[in-house]
């Protein structure tokens, strides 16, 4: 096989890159190790920041999002028995859209296939060769048969556990890593959300997040120890703990309960790979970086990386202009580090640290009261959460 741009991974990064390149007349092939059903139904992110929603609308992928998604003008912070709403439009003029990653992936796959795009499901990339030559290639297995994809450029969009990073030589790659002393127990429940907008709760028992997938399906998360398991939690225990952590003083608000249809544990980690380019190999999305999901940045960073890279590749294949390719890593990493800091800041502001130090909790509560009382402090959160236009 031969193509201009060989893309490893049919997650949101790889699929959006292939879609954007197609719209610019640049050919690509996407290699995906799993099958279509698995990729489309993998439960992940739920928040699309302002600028990414604009990219989806501008490239023909906003129809279902605008018809079925939810535009949210704020989030609620809950702490000390109080609720404080961060008003995004008032502070930034922007908002976010609640639109599940599963739906973005379904639309991208459908659009690529409708446009005649090449997505090779069941094709597991095993190695990337010749990254520093002008003819890089990807070896991949289709079943037991080894095949080769010859390319002009390879983009590893193969997520945190992919092979992309491994192709960077040890004397080139620099990684930055932080593992947090807690994880999230996430549930899907067939019950209408008991809130109009997302609730982020800092409680002495731990963090909790109330989100949604539709008007009938709630998505909620609980901070749990890293060695915890979803099997340790009965449905009743989950609802009791969520209710305790979301509780408000002087309010008759309560959390509606329903049938839990999915339980899973997500570990918290910050990770960055530098550089995001080596010769004709580029990294994008979780292949290069991950963030704790508290700031709702993982999906959005992935989409921002490939939006930037597709512009650079279009200029290169269109006119030979390599400016964007040469600045891609530095340009992408400015946004990556901004999102890494924001995700770290939201995570440490809202979660009880491993030692549950009461002094730390007092500092967190003081900071949360400051955000509730300071337009400047609330603006800092709103600007980062809705997505900075340029970094
Ligand atoms: P992805 O991991 O989505 O996609 C990589 C693709 O590459 C996969 O389809 C994989 O099968 C394929 N692949 C891997 N190795 C391959 C190989 N060798 N050959 C071929 N294909 C290969 N972000 C948020 O903003 N909010 C959240 O709530 C949130 N929750 C998350 C929960 C979990 C459990 C995880 C793991 C992540 C979560 N994230 C969340 C982050 C997540 O949404 C990612 O940021 C997003 O999926 C990144 O997209 P990609 O970079 O495309 O990587
Ligand atoms: C989700 O809906 O899955 C979600 C929303 C906001 C976050 C993390 C996850 O910060």
mmCIF file of N, CA and C in Angstrom, residues 159-257:
data_model
loop_
_atom_site.group_PDB
_atom_site.id
_atom_site.type_symbol
_atom_site.label_atom_id
_atom_site.label_comp_id
_atom_site.label_asym_id
_atom_site.label_seq_id
_atom_site.Cartn_x
_atom_site.Cartn_y
_atom_site.Cartn_z
ATOM 1 N N UNK A 159 -2.812 6.980 20.403
ATOM 2 C CA UNK A 159 -3.160 7.005 21.819
ATOM 3 C C UNK A 159 -1.976 6.711 22.746
ATOM 4 N N UNK A 160 -2.274 6.708 24.040
ATOM 5 C CA UNK A 160 -1.203 6.608 25.042
ATOM 6 C C UNK A 160 -0.486 5.260 24.975
ATOM 7 N N UNK A 161 -1.191 4.233 24.557
ATOM 8 C CA UNK A 161 -0.581 2.895 24.542
ATOM 9 C C UNK A 161 -0.147 2.474 23.140
ATOM 10 N N UNK A 162 -0.078 3.456 22.233
ATOM 11 C CA UNK A 162 0.312 3.135 20.856
ATOM 12 C C UNK A 162 1.813 2.973 20.690
ATOM 13 N N UNK A 163 2.259 2.864 19.416
ATOM 14 C CA UNK A 163 3.693 2.632 19.145
ATOM 15 C C UNK A 163 4.404 3.912 18.705
ATOM 16 N N UNK A 164 3.644 4.993 18.507
ATOM 17 C CA UNK A 164 4.246 6.203 17.922
ATOM 18 C C UNK A 164 5.452 6.706 18.693
ATOM 19 N N UNK A 165 5.312 6.856 19.990
ATOM 20 C CA UNK A 165 6.389 7.444 20.801
ATOM 21 C C UNK A 165 7.648 6.580 20.738
ATOM 22 N N UNK A 166 7.411 5.240 20.587
ATOM 23 C CA UNK A 166 8.563 4.329 20.606
ATOM 24 C C UNK A 166 9.507 4.568 19.418
ATOM 25 N N UNK A 167 8.991 5.235 18.376
ATOM 26 C CA UNK A 167 9.824 5.456 17.183
ATOM 27 C C UNK A 167 10.745 6.659 17.360
ATOM 28 N N UNK A 168 10.601 7.390 18.467
ATOM 29 C CA UNK A 168 11.512 8.508 18.714
ATOM 30 C C UNK A 168 12.757 7.969 19.419
ATOM 31 N N UNK A 169 13.957 8.243 18.890
ATOM 32 C CA UNK A 169 15.192 7.727 19.509
ATOM 33 C C UNK A 169 15.348 8.234 20.944
ATOM 34 N N UNK A 170 16.003 7.427 21.773
ATOM 35 C CA UNK A 170 16.174 7.776 23.186
ATOM 36 C C UNK A 170 16.886 9.117 23.365
ATOM 37 N N UNK A 171 17.788 9.446 22.430
ATOM 38 C CA UNK A 171 18.527 10.714 22.582
ATOM 39 C C UNK A 171 17.723 11.897 22.038
ATOM 40 N N UNK A 172 16.509 11.609 21.529
ATOM 41 C CA UNK A 172 15.647 12.690 21.010
ATOM 42 C C UNK A 172 14.476 12.941 21.955
ATOM 43 N N UNK A 173 13.858 11.862 22.452
ATOM 44 C CA UNK A 173 12.602 11.975 23.194
ATOM 45 C C UNK A 173 12.851 12.447 24.628
ATOM 46 N N UNK A 174 11.975 13.327 25.092
ATOM 47 C CA UNK A 174 11.951 13.786 26.485
ATOM 48 C C UNK A 174 10.509 13.624 26.965
ATOM 49 N N UNK A 175 10.318 12.915 28.086
ATOM 50 C CA UNK A 175 8.932 12.775 28.579
ATOM 51 C C UNK A 175 8.817 13.390 29.972
ATOM 52 N N UNK A 176 7.608 13.875 30.268
ATOM 53 C CA UNK A 176 7.277 14.498 31.550
ATOM 54 C C UNK A 176 6.044 13.768 32.080
ATOM 55 N N UNK A 177 6.070 13.352 33.343
ATOM 56 C CA UNK A 177 5.064 12.399 33.798
ATOM 57 C C UNK A 177 4.642 12.702 35.226
ATOM 58 N N UNK A 178 3.353 12.620 35.507
ATOM 59 C CA UNK A 178 2.890 12.732 36.895
ATOM 60 C C UNK A 178 1.691 11.825 37.062
ATOM 61 N N UNK A 179 1.754 10.901 38.004
ATOM 62 C CA UNK A 179 0.641 10.008 38.318
ATOM 63 C C UNK A 179 0.007 10.511 39.608
ATOM 64 N N UNK A 180 -1.326 10.608 39.617
ATOM 65 C CA UNK A 180 -2.023 11.166 40.793
ATOM 66 C C UNK A 180 -2.411 10.037 41.749
ATOM 67 N N UNK A 181 -2.542 10.337 43.045
ATOM 68 C CA UNK A 181 -2.824 9.284 44.044
ATOM 69 C C UNK A 181 -4.306 8.941 44.143
ATOM 70 N N UNK A 182 -5.022 9.060 43.016
ATOM 71 C CA UNK A 182 -6.450 8.707 43.035
ATOM 72 C C UNK A 182 -6.892 8.438 41.595
ATOM 73 N N UNK A 183 -8.059 7.820 41.449
ATOM 74 C CA UNK A 183 -8.644 7.521 40.130
ATOM 75 C C UNK A 183 -10.097 7.971 40.146
ATOM 76 N N UNK A 184 -10.772 7.797 39.004
ATOM 77 C CA UNK A 184 -12.215 8.075 38.922
ATOM 78 C C UNK A 184 -12.953 6.763 38.703
ATOM 79 N N UNK A 185 -14.019 6.584 39.496
ATOM 80 C CA UNK A 185 -15.000 5.545 39.188
ATOM 81 C C UNK A 185 -16.097 6.240 38.387
ATOM 82 N N UNK A 186 -16.232 5.865 37.106
ATOM 83 C CA UNK A 186 -17.222 6.502 36.235
ATOM 84 C C UNK A 186 -18.422 5.591 36.022
ATOM 85 N N UNK A 187 -19.623 6.164 36.011
ATOM 86 C CA UNK A 187 -20.829 5.374 35.726
ATOM 87 C C UNK A 187 -21.654 6.036 34.626
ATOM 88 N N UNK A 188 -22.354 5.189 33.875
ATOM 89 C CA UNK A 188 -23.429 5.643 32.989
ATOM 90 C C UNK A 188 -24.717 5.171 33.648
ATOM 91 N N UNK A 189 -25.758 6.000 33.687
ATOM 92 C CA UNK A 189 -27.016 5.596 34.337
ATOM 93 C C UNK A 189 -28.207 6.070 33.506
ATOM 94 N N UNK A 190 -29.187 5.166 33.408
ATOM 95 C CA UNK A 190 -30.410 5.513 32.667
ATOM 96 C C UNK A 190 -31.312 6.337 33.582
ATOM 97 N N UNK A 191 -30.941 7.578 33.757
ATOM 98 C CA UNK A 191 -31.736 8.499 34.589
ATOM 99 C C UNK A 191 -31.464 9.916 34.093
ATOM 100 N N UNK A 192 -32.517 10.742 33.949
ATOM 101 C CA UNK A 192 -32.276 12.127 33.506
ATOM 102 C C UNK A 192 -31.373 12.852 34.507
ATOM 103 N N UNK A 193 -30.422 13.632 34.037
ATOM 104 C CA UNK A 193 -29.543 14.364 34.958
ATOM 105 C C UNK A 193 -30.343 15.267 35.897
ATOM 106 N N UNK A 194 -29.912 15.337 37.149
ATOM 107 C CA UNK A 194 -30.611 16.190 38.152
ATOM 108 C C UNK A 194 -30.048 17.595 38.145
ATOM 109 N N UNK A 195 -29.436 17.988 37.027
ATOM 110 C CA UNK A 195 -28.780 19.297 36.940
ATOM 111 C C UNK A 195 -28.808 19.715 35.473
ATOM 112 N N UNK A 196 -28.844 21.021 35.257
ATOM 113 C CA UNK A 196 -28.860 21.554 33.887
ATOM 114 C C UNK A 196 -27.443 21.608 33.304
ATOM 115 N N UNK A 197 -26.467 21.900 34.178
ATOM 116 C CA UNK A 197 -25.064 22.030 33.727
ATOM 117 C C UNK A 197 -24.182 21.144 34.608
ATOM 118 N N UNK A 198 -22.968 20.904 34.192
ATOM 119 C CA UNK A 198 -22.068 19.995 34.926
ATOM 120 C C UNK A 198 -21.778 20.542 36.320
ATOM 121 N N UNK A 199 -21.726 19.591 37.283
ATOM 122 C CA UNK A 199 -21.384 19.948 38.662
ATOM 123 C C UNK A 199 -20.036 19.323 39.022
ATOM 124 N N UNK A 200 -19.088 20.157 39.443
ATOM 125 C CA UNK A 200 -17.785 19.696 39.939
ATOM 126 C C UNK A 200 -17.790 19.912 41.452
ATOM 127 N N UNK A 201 -17.697 18.839 42.235
ATOM 128 C CA UNK A 201 -17.813 18.952 43.688
ATOM 129 C C UNK A 201 -16.499 18.624 44.398
ATOM 130 N N UNK A 202 -16.110 19.546 45.301
ATOM 131 C CA UNK A 202 -14.994 19.288 46.223
ATOM 132 C C UNK A 202 -15.633 19.006 47.580
ATOM 133 N N UNK A 203 -15.549 17.767 48.041
ATOM 134 C CA UNK A 203 -16.145 17.401 49.331
ATOM 135 C C UNK A 203 -15.070 16.756 50.196
ATOM 136 N N UNK A 204 -15.235 16.833 51.512
ATOM 137 C CA UNK A 204 -14.184 16.250 52.372
ATOM 138 C C UNK A 204 -14.058 14.742 52.135
ATOM 139 N N UNK A 205 -15.126 14.123 51.587
ATOM 140 C CA UNK A 205 -15.036 12.682 51.300
ATOM 141 C C UNK A 205 -14.347 12.443 49.958
ATOM 142 N N UNK A 206 -14.245 13.521 49.140
ATOM 143 C CA UNK A 206 -13.587 13.358 47.839
ATOM 144 C C UNK A 206 -14.354 14.065 46.738
ATOM 145 N N UNK A 207 -13.739 14.036 45.531
ATOM 146 C CA UNK A 207 -14.295 14.725 44.360
ATOM 147 C C UNK A 207 -15.479 13.942 43.781
ATOM 148 N N UNK A 208 -16.406 14.691 43.161
ATOM 149 C CA UNK A 208 -17.471 14.039 42.372
ATOM 150 C C UNK A 208 -17.799 14.962 41.202
ATOM 151 N N UNK A 209 -18.201 14.394 40.093
ATOM 152 C CA UNK A 209 -18.566 15.145 38.889
ATOM 153 C C UNK A 209 -19.889 14.611 38.347
ATOM 154 N N UNK A 210 -20.807 15.525 38.075
ATOM 155 C CA UNK A 210 -22.072 15.155 37.443
ATOM 156 C C UNK A 210 -22.078 15.671 36.015
ATOM 157 N N UNK A 211 -22.137 14.760 35.048
ATOM 158 C CA UNK A 211 -22.199 15.136 33.642
ATOM 159 C C UNK A 211 -23.378 14.409 33.002
ATOM 160 N N UNK A 212 -23.414 14.355 31.683
ATOM 161 C CA UNK A 212 -24.565 13.741 31.015
ATOM 162 C C UNK A 212 -24.171 13.254 29.632
ATOM 163 N N UNK A 213 -24.978 12.377 29.051
ATOM 164 C CA UNK A 213 -24.803 11.956 27.669
ATOM 165 C C UNK A 213 -26.029 12.337 26.852
ATOM 166 N N UNK A 214 -27.187 12.490 27.488
ATOM 167 C CA UNK A 214 -28.417 12.909 26.801
ATOM 168 C C UNK A 214 -29.377 13.369 27.894
ATOM 169 N N UNK A 215 -30.614 13.724 27.478
ATOM 170 C CA UNK A 215 -31.595 14.157 28.496
ATOM 171 C C UNK A 215 -32.087 12.965 29.314
ATOM 172 N N UNK A 216 -31.739 11.767 28.875
ATOM 173 C CA UNK A 216 -32.193 10.552 29.583
ATOM 174 C C UNK A 216 -31.049 9.772 30.229
ATOM 175 N N UNK A 217 -29.806 10.121 29.901
ATOM 176 C CA UNK A 217 -28.650 9.359 30.399
ATOM 177 C C UNK A 217 -27.666 10.272 31.127
ATOM 178 N N UNK A 218 -27.393 9.909 32.394
ATOM 179 C CA UNK A 218 -26.417 10.673 33.194
ATOM 180 C C UNK A 218 -25.060 9.998 33.146
ATOM 181 N N UNK A 219 -24.002 10.814 33.244
ATOM 182 C CA UNK A 219 -22.625 10.327 33.320
ATOM 183 C C UNK A 219 -22.039 10.945 34.581
ATOM 184 N N UNK A 220 -21.620 10.127 35.554
ATOM 185 C CA UNK A 220 -21.145 10.661 36.829
ATOM 186 C C UNK A 220 -19.836 9.982 37.223
ATOM 187 N N UNK A 221 -19.055 10.688 38.012
ATOM 188 C CA UNK A 221 -17.742 10.183 38.425
ATOM 189 C C UNK A 221 -17.526 10.432 39.913
ATOM 190 N N UNK A 222 -16.792 9.505 40.537
ATOM 191 C CA UNK A 222 -16.416 9.606 41.954
ATOM 192 C C UNK A 222 -14.909 9.445 42.066
ATOM 193 N N UNK A 223 -14.252 10.277 42.865
ATOM 194 C CA UNK A 223 -12.856 10.000 43.189
ATOM 195 C C UNK A 223 -12.772 8.752 44.067
ATOM 196 N N UNK A 224 -11.877 7.831 43.660
ATOM 197 C CA UNK A 224 -11.643 6.612 44.452
ATOM 198 C C UNK A 224 -10.137 6.374 44.571
ATOM 199 N N UNK A 225 -9.680 5.554 45.519
ATOM 200 C CA UNK A 225 -8.244 5.229 45.610
ATOM 201 C C UNK A 225 -7.779 4.500 44.356
ATOM 202 N N UNK A 226 -6.488 4.606 44.060
ATOM 203 C CA UNK A 226 -5.952 3.978 42.839
ATOM 204 C C UNK A 226 -6.122 2.465 42.828
ATOM 205 N N UNK A 227 -6.168 1.846 44.014
ATOM 206 C CA UNK A 227 -6.267 0.371 44.016
ATOM 207 C C UNK A 227 -7.722 -0.093 44.111
ATOM 208 N N UNK A 228 -8.651 0.856 43.905
ATOM 209 C CA UNK A 228 -10.069 0.481 44.001
ATOM 210 C C UNK A 228 -10.510 -0.243 42.725
ATOM 211 N N UNK A 229 -11.669 -0.871 42.806
ATOM 212 C CA UNK A 229 -12.218 -1.594 41.649
ATOM 213 C C UNK A 229 -13.714 -1.314 41.557
ATOM 214 N N UNK A 230 -14.227 -1.270 40.350
ATOM 215 C CA UNK A 230 -15.668 -1.033 40.162
ATOM 216 C C UNK A 230 -16.465 -2.135 40.849
ATOM 217 N N UNK A 231 -15.868 -3.335 40.951
ATOM 218 C CA UNK A 231 -16.585 -4.462 41.585
ATOM 219 C C UNK A 231 -16.778 -4.255 43.082
ATOM 220 N N UNK A 232 -16.011 -3.315 43.654
ATOM 221 C CA UNK A 232 -16.140 -3.078 45.110
ATOM 222 C C UNK A 232 -17.370 -2.253 45.455
ATOM 223 N N UNK A 233 -18.031 -1.731 44.403
ATOM 224 C CA UNK A 233 -19.103 -0.751 44.641
ATOM 225 C C UNK A 233 -20.439 -1.300 44.161
ATOM 226 N N UNK A 234 -21.397 -1.383 45.112
ATOM 227 C CA UNK A 234 -22.771 -1.705 44.696
ATOM 228 C C UNK A 234 -23.387 -0.427 44.125
ATOM 229 N N UNK A 235 -24.456 -0.589 43.347
ATOM 230 C CA UNK A 235 -25.129 0.595 42.789
ATOM 231 C C UNK A 235 -25.572 1.533 43.908
ATOM 232 N N UNK A 236 -26.119 0.922 44.984
ATOM 233 C CA UNK A 236 -26.625 1.753 46.092
ATOM 234 C C UNK A 236 -25.507 2.541 46.751
ATOM 235 N N UNK A 237 -24.330 1.893 46.901
ATOM 236 C CA UNK A 237 -23.187 2.604 47.512
ATOM 237 C C UNK A 237 -22.743 3.779 46.637
ATOM 238 N N UNK A 238 -22.776 3.574 45.331
ATOM 239 C CA UNK A 238 -22.379 4.651 44.403
ATOM 240 C C UNK A 238 -23.337 5.827 44.519
ATOM 241 N N UNK A 239 -24.632 5.540 44.489
ATOM 242 C CA UNK A 239 -25.607 6.643 44.580
ATOM 243 C C UNK A 239 -25.517 7.341 45.939
ATOM 244 N N UNK A 240 -25.321 6.553 47.004
ATOM 245 C CA UNK A 240 -25.213 7.177 48.338
ATOM 246 C C UNK A 240 -24.005 8.106 48.395
ATOM 247 N N UNK A 241 -22.877 7.648 47.831
ATOM 248 C CA UNK A 241 -21.637 8.458 47.907
ATOM 249 C C UNK A 241 -21.753 9.712 47.047
ATOM 250 N N UNK A 242 -22.333 9.551 45.861
ATOM 251 C CA UNK A 242 -22.528 10.726 44.994
ATOM 252 C C UNK A 242 -23.438 11.739 45.673
ATOM 253 N N UNK A 243 -24.528 11.259 46.274
ATOM 254 C CA UNK A 243 -25.472 12.165 46.947
ATOM 255 C C UNK A 243 -24.793 12.907 48.091
ATOM 256 N N UNK A 244 -23.939 12.196 48.826
ATOM 257 C CA UNK A 244 -23.243 12.841 49.955
ATOM 258 C C UNK A 244 -22.311 13.939 49.459
ATOM 259 N N UNK A 245 -21.608 13.682 48.358
ATOM 260 C CA UNK A 245 -20.596 14.633 47.893
ATOM 261 C C UNK A 245 -21.215 15.841 47.175
ATOM 262 N N UNK A 246 -22.442 15.662 46.630
ATOM 263 C CA UNK A 246 -23.112 16.779 45.945
ATOM 264 C C UNK A 246 -24.031 17.558 46.888
ATOM 265 N N UNK A 247 -24.161 17.106 48.140
ATOM 266 C CA UNK A 247 -25.177 17.688 49.040
ATOM 267 C C UNK A 247 -24.993 19.191 49.208
ATOM 268 N N UNK A 248 -26.130 19.907 49.232
ATOM 269 C CA UNK A 248 -26.138 21.363 49.452
ATOM 270 C C UNK A 248 -26.795 21.661 50.797
ATOM 271 N N UNK A 249 -26.286 22.651 51.509
ATOM 272 C CA UNK A 249 -26.960 23.114 52.726
ATOM 273 C C UNK A 249 -28.176 23.937 52.304
ATOM 274 N N UNK A 250 -29.198 23.978 53.147
ATOM 275 C CA UNK A 250 -30.350 24.876 52.930
ATOM 276 C C UNK A 250 -30.939 24.748 51.519
ATOM 277 N N UNK A 251 -31.049 23.487 51.040
ATOM 278 C CA UNK A 251 -31.620 23.281 49.709
ATOM 279 C C UNK A 251 -32.349 21.938 49.694
ATOM 280 N N UNK A 252 -33.433 21.846 48.923
ATOM 281 C CA UNK A 252 -34.124 20.555 48.821
ATOM 282 C C UNK A 252 -33.677 19.795 47.565
ATOM 283 N N UNK A 253 -32.579 20.266 46.954
ATOM 284 C CA UNK A 253 -32.052 19.559 45.775
ATOM 285 C C UNK A 253 -31.648 18.146 46.163
ATOM 286 N N UNK A 254 -31.924 17.172 45.290
ATOM 287 C CA UNK A 254 -31.439 15.808 45.535
ATOM 288 C C UNK A 254 -31.056 15.187 44.204
ATOM 289 N N UNK A 255 -30.234 14.156 44.258
ATOM 290 C CA UNK A 255 -29.724 13.482 43.058
ATOM 291 C C UNK A 255 -30.648 12.323 42.714
ATOM 292 N N UNK A 256 -31.260 12.373 41.526
ATOM 293 C CA UNK A 256 -32.144 11.263 41.097
ATOM 294 C C UNK A 256 -31.288 10.031 40.803
ATOM 295 N N UNK A 257 -31.843 8.870 41.104
ATOM 296 C CA UNK A 257 -31.127 7.603 40.899
ATOM 297 C C UNK A 257 -31.761 6.811 39.760
#
